[in-house]
XYZ file of C-alpha atoms in Angstrom:
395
model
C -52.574 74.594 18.773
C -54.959 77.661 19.956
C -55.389 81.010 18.225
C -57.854 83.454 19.391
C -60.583 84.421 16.527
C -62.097 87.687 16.244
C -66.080 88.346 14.645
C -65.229 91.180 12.933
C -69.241 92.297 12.680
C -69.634 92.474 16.308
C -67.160 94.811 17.105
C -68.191 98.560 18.151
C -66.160 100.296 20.154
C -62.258 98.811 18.831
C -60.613 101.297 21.227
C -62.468 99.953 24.288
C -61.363 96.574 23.534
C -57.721 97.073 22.755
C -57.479 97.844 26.070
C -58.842 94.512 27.307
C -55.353 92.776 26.552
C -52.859 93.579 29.247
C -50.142 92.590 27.034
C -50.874 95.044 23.893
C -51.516 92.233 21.786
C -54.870 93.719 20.227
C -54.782 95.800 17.424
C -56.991 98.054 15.231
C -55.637 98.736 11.994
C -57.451 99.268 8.360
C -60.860 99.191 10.133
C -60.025 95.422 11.441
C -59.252 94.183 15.056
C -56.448 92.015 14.800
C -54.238 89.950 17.302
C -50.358 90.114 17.417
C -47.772 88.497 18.314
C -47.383 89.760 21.962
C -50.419 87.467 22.760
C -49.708 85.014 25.475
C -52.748 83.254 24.885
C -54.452 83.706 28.099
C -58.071 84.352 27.272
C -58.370 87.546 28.934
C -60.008 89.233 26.028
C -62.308 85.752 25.676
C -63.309 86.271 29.607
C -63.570 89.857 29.740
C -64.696 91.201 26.189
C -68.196 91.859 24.581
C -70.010 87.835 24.441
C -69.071 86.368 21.324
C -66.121 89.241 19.859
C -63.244 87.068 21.242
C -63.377 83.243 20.524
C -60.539 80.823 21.107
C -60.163 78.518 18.609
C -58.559 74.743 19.760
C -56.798 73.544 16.347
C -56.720 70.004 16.738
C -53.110 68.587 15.641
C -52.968 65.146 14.231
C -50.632 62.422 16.040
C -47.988 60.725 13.939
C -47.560 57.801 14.392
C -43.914 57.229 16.242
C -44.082 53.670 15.634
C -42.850 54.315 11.885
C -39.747 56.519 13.460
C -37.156 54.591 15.241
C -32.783 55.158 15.845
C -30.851 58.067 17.175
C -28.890 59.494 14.206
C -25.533 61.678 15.288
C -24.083 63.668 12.542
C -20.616 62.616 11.692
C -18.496 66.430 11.867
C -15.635 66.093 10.153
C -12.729 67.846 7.870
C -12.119 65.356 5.315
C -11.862 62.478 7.105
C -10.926 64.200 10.303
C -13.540 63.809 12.779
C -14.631 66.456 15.165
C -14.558 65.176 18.835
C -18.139 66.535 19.527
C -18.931 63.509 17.454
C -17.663 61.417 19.593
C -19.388 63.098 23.057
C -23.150 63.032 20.743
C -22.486 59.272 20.498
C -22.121 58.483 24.419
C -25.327 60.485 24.748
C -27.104 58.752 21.793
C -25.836 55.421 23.164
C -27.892 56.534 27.047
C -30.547 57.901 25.097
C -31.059 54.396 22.983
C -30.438 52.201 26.554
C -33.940 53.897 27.793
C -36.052 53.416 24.586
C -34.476 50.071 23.129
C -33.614 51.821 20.180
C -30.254 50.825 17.785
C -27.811 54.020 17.477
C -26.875 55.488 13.806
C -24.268 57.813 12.200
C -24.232 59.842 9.292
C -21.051 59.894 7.411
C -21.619 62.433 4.176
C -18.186 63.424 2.421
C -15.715 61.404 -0.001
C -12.609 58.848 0.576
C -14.110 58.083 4.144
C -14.985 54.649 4.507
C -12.278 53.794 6.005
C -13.027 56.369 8.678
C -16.254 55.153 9.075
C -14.969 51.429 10.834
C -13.482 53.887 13.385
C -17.018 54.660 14.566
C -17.656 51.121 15.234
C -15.317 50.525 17.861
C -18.019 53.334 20.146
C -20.548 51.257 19.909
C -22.767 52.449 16.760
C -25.228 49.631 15.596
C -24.476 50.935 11.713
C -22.878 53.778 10.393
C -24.316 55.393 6.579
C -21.865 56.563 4.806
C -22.770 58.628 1.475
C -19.680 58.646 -0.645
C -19.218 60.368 -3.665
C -16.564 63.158 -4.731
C -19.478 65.240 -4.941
C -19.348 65.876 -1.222
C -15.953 66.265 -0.744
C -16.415 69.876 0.500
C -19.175 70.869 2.545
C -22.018 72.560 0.211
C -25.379 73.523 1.686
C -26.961 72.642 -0.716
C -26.077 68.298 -1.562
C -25.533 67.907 2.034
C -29.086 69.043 3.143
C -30.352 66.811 0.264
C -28.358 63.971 1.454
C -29.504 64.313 4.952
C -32.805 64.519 3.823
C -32.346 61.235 1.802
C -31.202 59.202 4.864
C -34.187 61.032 7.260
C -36.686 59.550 4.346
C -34.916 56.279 4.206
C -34.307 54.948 7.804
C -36.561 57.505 9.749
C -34.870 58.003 12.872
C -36.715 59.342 15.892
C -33.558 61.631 17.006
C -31.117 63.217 15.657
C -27.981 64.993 17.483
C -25.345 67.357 15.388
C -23.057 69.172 16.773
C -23.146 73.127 17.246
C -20.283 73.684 15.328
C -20.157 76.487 12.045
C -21.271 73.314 9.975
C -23.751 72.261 12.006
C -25.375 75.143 13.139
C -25.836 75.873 8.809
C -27.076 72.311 8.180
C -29.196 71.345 11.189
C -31.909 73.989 11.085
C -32.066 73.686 7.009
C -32.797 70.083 7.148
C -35.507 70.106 9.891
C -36.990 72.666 8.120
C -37.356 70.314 5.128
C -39.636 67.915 7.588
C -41.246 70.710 9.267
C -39.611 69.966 12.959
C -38.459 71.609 15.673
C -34.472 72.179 16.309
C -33.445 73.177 20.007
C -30.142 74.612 19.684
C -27.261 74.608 22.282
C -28.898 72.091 24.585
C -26.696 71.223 27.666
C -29.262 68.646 29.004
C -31.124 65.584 27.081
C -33.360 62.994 28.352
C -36.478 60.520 26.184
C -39.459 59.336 27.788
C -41.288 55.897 26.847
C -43.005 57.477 23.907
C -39.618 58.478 22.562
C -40.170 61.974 23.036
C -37.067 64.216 23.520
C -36.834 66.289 26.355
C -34.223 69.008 25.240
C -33.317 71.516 27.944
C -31.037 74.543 27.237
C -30.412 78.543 28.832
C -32.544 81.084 27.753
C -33.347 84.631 28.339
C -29.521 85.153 29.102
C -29.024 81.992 30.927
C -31.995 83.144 33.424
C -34.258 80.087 32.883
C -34.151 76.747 32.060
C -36.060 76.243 29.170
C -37.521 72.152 28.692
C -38.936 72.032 25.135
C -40.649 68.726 23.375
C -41.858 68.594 19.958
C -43.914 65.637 20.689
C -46.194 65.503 17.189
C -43.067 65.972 15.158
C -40.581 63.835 13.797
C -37.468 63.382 13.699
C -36.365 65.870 16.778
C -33.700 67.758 16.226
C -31.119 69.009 18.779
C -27.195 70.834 18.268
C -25.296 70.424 21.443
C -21.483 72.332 21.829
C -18.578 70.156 22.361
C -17.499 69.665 25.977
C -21.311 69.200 27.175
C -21.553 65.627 26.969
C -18.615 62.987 27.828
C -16.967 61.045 25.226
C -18.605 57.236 24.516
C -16.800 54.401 26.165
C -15.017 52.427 23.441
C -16.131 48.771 23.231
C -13.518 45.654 23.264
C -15.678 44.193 20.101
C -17.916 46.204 18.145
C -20.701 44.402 15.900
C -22.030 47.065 14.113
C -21.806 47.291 10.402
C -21.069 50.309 8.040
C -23.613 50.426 5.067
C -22.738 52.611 2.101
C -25.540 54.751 0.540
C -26.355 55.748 -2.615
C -28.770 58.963 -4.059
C -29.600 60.181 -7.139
C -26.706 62.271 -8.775
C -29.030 65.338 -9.565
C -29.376 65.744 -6.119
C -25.945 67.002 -5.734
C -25.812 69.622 -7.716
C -25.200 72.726 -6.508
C -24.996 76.433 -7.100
C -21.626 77.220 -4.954
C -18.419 76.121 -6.563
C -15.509 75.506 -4.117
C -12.338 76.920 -5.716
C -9.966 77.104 -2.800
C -9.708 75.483 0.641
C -7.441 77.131 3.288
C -6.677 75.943 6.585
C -7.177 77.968 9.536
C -4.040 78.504 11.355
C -4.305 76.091 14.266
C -4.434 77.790 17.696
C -4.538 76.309 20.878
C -7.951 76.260 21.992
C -9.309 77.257 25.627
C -11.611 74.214 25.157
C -9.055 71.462 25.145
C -7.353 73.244 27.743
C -6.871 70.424 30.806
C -6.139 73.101 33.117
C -7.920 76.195 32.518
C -7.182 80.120 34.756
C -10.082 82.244 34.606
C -9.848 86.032 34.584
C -12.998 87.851 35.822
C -14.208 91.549 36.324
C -11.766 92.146 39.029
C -8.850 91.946 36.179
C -8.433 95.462 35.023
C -5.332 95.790 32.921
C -2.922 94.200 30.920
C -0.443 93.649 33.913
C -3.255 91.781 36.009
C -3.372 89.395 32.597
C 0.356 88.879 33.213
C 0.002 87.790 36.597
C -2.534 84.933 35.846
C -0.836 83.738 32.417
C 2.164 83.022 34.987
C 0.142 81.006 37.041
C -1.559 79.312 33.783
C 2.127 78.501 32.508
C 3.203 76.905 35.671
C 0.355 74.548 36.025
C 0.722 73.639 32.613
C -2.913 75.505 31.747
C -4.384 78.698 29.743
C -5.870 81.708 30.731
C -9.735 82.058 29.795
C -11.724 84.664 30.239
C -15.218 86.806 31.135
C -17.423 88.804 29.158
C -15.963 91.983 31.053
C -12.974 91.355 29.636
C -13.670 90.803 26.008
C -15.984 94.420 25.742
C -12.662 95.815 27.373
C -10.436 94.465 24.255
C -8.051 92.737 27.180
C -8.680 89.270 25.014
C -9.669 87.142 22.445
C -13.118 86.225 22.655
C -12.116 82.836 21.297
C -10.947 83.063 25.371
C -14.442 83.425 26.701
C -16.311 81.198 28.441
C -20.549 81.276 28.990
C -23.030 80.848 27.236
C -22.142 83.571 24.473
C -18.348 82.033 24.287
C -17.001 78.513 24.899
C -17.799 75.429 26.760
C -15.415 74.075 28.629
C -15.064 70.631 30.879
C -11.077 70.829 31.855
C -9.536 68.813 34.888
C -9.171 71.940 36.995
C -10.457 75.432 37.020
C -9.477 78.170 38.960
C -11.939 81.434 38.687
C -9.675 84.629 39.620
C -12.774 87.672 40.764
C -15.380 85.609 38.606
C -19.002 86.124 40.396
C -20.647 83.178 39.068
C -23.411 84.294 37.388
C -25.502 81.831 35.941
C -24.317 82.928 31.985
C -20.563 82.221 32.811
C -21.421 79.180 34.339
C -23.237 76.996 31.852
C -19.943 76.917 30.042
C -17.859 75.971 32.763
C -19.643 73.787 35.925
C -18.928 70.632 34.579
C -15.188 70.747 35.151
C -13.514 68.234 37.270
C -12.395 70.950 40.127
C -13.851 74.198 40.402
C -11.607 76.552 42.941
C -12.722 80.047 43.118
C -10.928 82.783 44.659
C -13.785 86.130 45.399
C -13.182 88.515 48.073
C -17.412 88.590 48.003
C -18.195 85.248 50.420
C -21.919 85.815 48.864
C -20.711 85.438 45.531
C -22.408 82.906 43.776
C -19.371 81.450 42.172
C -18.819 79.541 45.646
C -22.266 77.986 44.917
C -20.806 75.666 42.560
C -16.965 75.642 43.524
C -15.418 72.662 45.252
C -12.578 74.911 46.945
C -13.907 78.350 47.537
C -10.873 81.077 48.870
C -12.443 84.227 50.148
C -9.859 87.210 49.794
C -7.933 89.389 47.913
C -6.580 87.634 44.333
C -3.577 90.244 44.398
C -2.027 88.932 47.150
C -3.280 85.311 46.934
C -2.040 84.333 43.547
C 1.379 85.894 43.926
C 1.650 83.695 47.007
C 0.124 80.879 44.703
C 2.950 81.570 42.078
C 5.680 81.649 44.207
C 5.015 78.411 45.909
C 4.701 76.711 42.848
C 7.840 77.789 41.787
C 10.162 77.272 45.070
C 8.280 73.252 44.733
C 10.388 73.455 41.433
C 13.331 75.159 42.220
């Protein structure tokens, strides 16, 4: 790690040298030069300033040793026994991951009355599932589960670990790699390890306008969240010969300041991410009656109408509807994106679907980049068409 150091005593002329930094990061405040945090680090002020004012400073960061750190963990997402199917996709990946590095493949299991659930794992190819099982965790508390997670991390030391980005995992994951002072890269859509078992974990940033690759290759374990629908499921195995290990921890640890007094269930919806067949409204849809027209196409083909960001800031939908990076990701059999331009935020959450058809009356619009079937032309008069075939083939 660098930092750029400042000798205070041979400073003389602070307002000549904030203006060294081309990124503002110098400051003068209280009779002190100081550096921000708009510095980038790139020894401008060290190459151009008064000999000896501007120093950087290499802090030298002591290897672990990854030898001591070995298994990728995935977090076992569940509703009382009910597993979430992200778990399921982090598996497959954990199981590709393991091939390269010849490492076994875990799962954490945390909740009560689930061993049972745990043999279910098994048959996906996990080398040993942990189960921590105590009535204590029967509803998800911040508090016991981040100690529990912590207990396993200290116990088996696993070199990766994968949870899924969903409300539970997105509260648990960062507080527990905050506990071993690690890096978390949330929302990855790509994952790959090297020899040394470091974790390349690639995800969208600045709006979806890079790619960013991060490592935290002096840090163990390495966190990463990934939605569901990134990955694909695990392959189930004809005879599984992993083992499920119950745990045990100290009761103290699960104590807790929150007290659950009530759980509801969310009224179940049909979700746009199970969705096997999946209509896309973009910008082009302006109205209510536009909506109409592509819910009749969605209801022939069996499918559900999604939508664009456009659409959500003009209240035409849920934005439990949206796809990109700021909604849902989605991988269903067939897509068909109605005046969707492709940019690159919409389609992270969608380009891994089976069949991508687009319909644009822009033949430059990027959507067509990534589409298998592109139509160029008017979606007013090419979906009615669309709608009316379908329905003579029934008739």
């Amino acid at each position: 790690m660098s930092k750029i150091i400042i000798r205070q005593d041979l400073v003389s002329n602070p307002e000549d040298l904030i203006k060294i930094c081309p990124f503002g990061a110098i400051e003068y405040d209280n009779q002190y030069l100081s550096i921000n945090a708009a510095c980038k680090m790139c020894n401008v002020c060290v190459k151009n300033g008064p000999k000896g004012v501007f120093t950087c400073h290499e802090e030298k960061v002591e290897e672990i040793d990854k030898t001591l750190w070995r298994g990728i963990t995935v977090y076992v997402d569940h509703t009382q026994g009910n597993l979430h199917p992200v778990t399921y996709e982090l598996i497959g990946k954990a199981k590709e991951l393991a091939a390269k590095i010849n490492h076994p493949v875990y799962c954490l299991f945390i909740g009560h009355d689930i061993s049972n659930d745990a043999q279910k794992l098994l048959t996906y190819g996990v080398d040993e599932v942990f189960v921590y099982d105590d009535p204590e965790l029967r509803d998800f508390r911040i508090e016991p589960y981040t100690a529990v997670f912590e207990d396993f991390i200290n116990k088996q030391k696993p070199t990766i670990v994968l949870v899924g980005s969903t409300n539970l995992g997105r509260s648990l994951a960062p507080r527990v790699a905050a506990r071993f002072r690690t890096g978390l890269t949330a929302d990855c859509t790509i994952l790959d390890v090297d020899e040394a078992t470091n974790l390349a974990q690639i995800r969208p940033a600045f709006g979806g306008n890079i790619m960013a690759h991060i490592y935290t290759p002096n840090n163990r374990p390495q966190f990463a969240t990934v939605r569901y629908k990134v990955f694909s499921v695990a392959d189930k195995i004809p005879q599984p010969t992993g083992k499920v290990t119950l745990c045990e921890i100290a009761r103290q640890a699960l104590q807790s300041k929150i007290k659950v007094l009530q759980v509801k269930n969310k009224e179940k919806v049909r979700s746009v991410e199970d969705a096997e067949v999946i209509i896309v409204a973009g910008r082009a849809i302006k109205n209510q009656k536009d909506l109409d027209m592509l819910n009749s196409l969605a209801e022939l083909l069996g499918g559900m109408v999604a939508v664009t960001r456009p659409l959500i800031e003009a209240g035409l939908a849920d934005a439990r509807l949206q796809i990109g990076l700021s909604g849902r990701t989605v991988k269903p059999k067939l897509i068909i994106a109605c005046g969707v331009s492709g940019a690159i935020q919409f389609v992270a959450g969608m380009d891994k679907a089976d069949l991508i058809i687009a319909i644009n009356n822009d033949e430059n619009a990027p959507i067509f980049n990534i589409s298998h079937y592109g139509i160029v032309g008017d979606l007013f008069e090419i979906i009615p068409k669309l709608i009316e075939t379908l329905e003579n083939s029934r008739s």
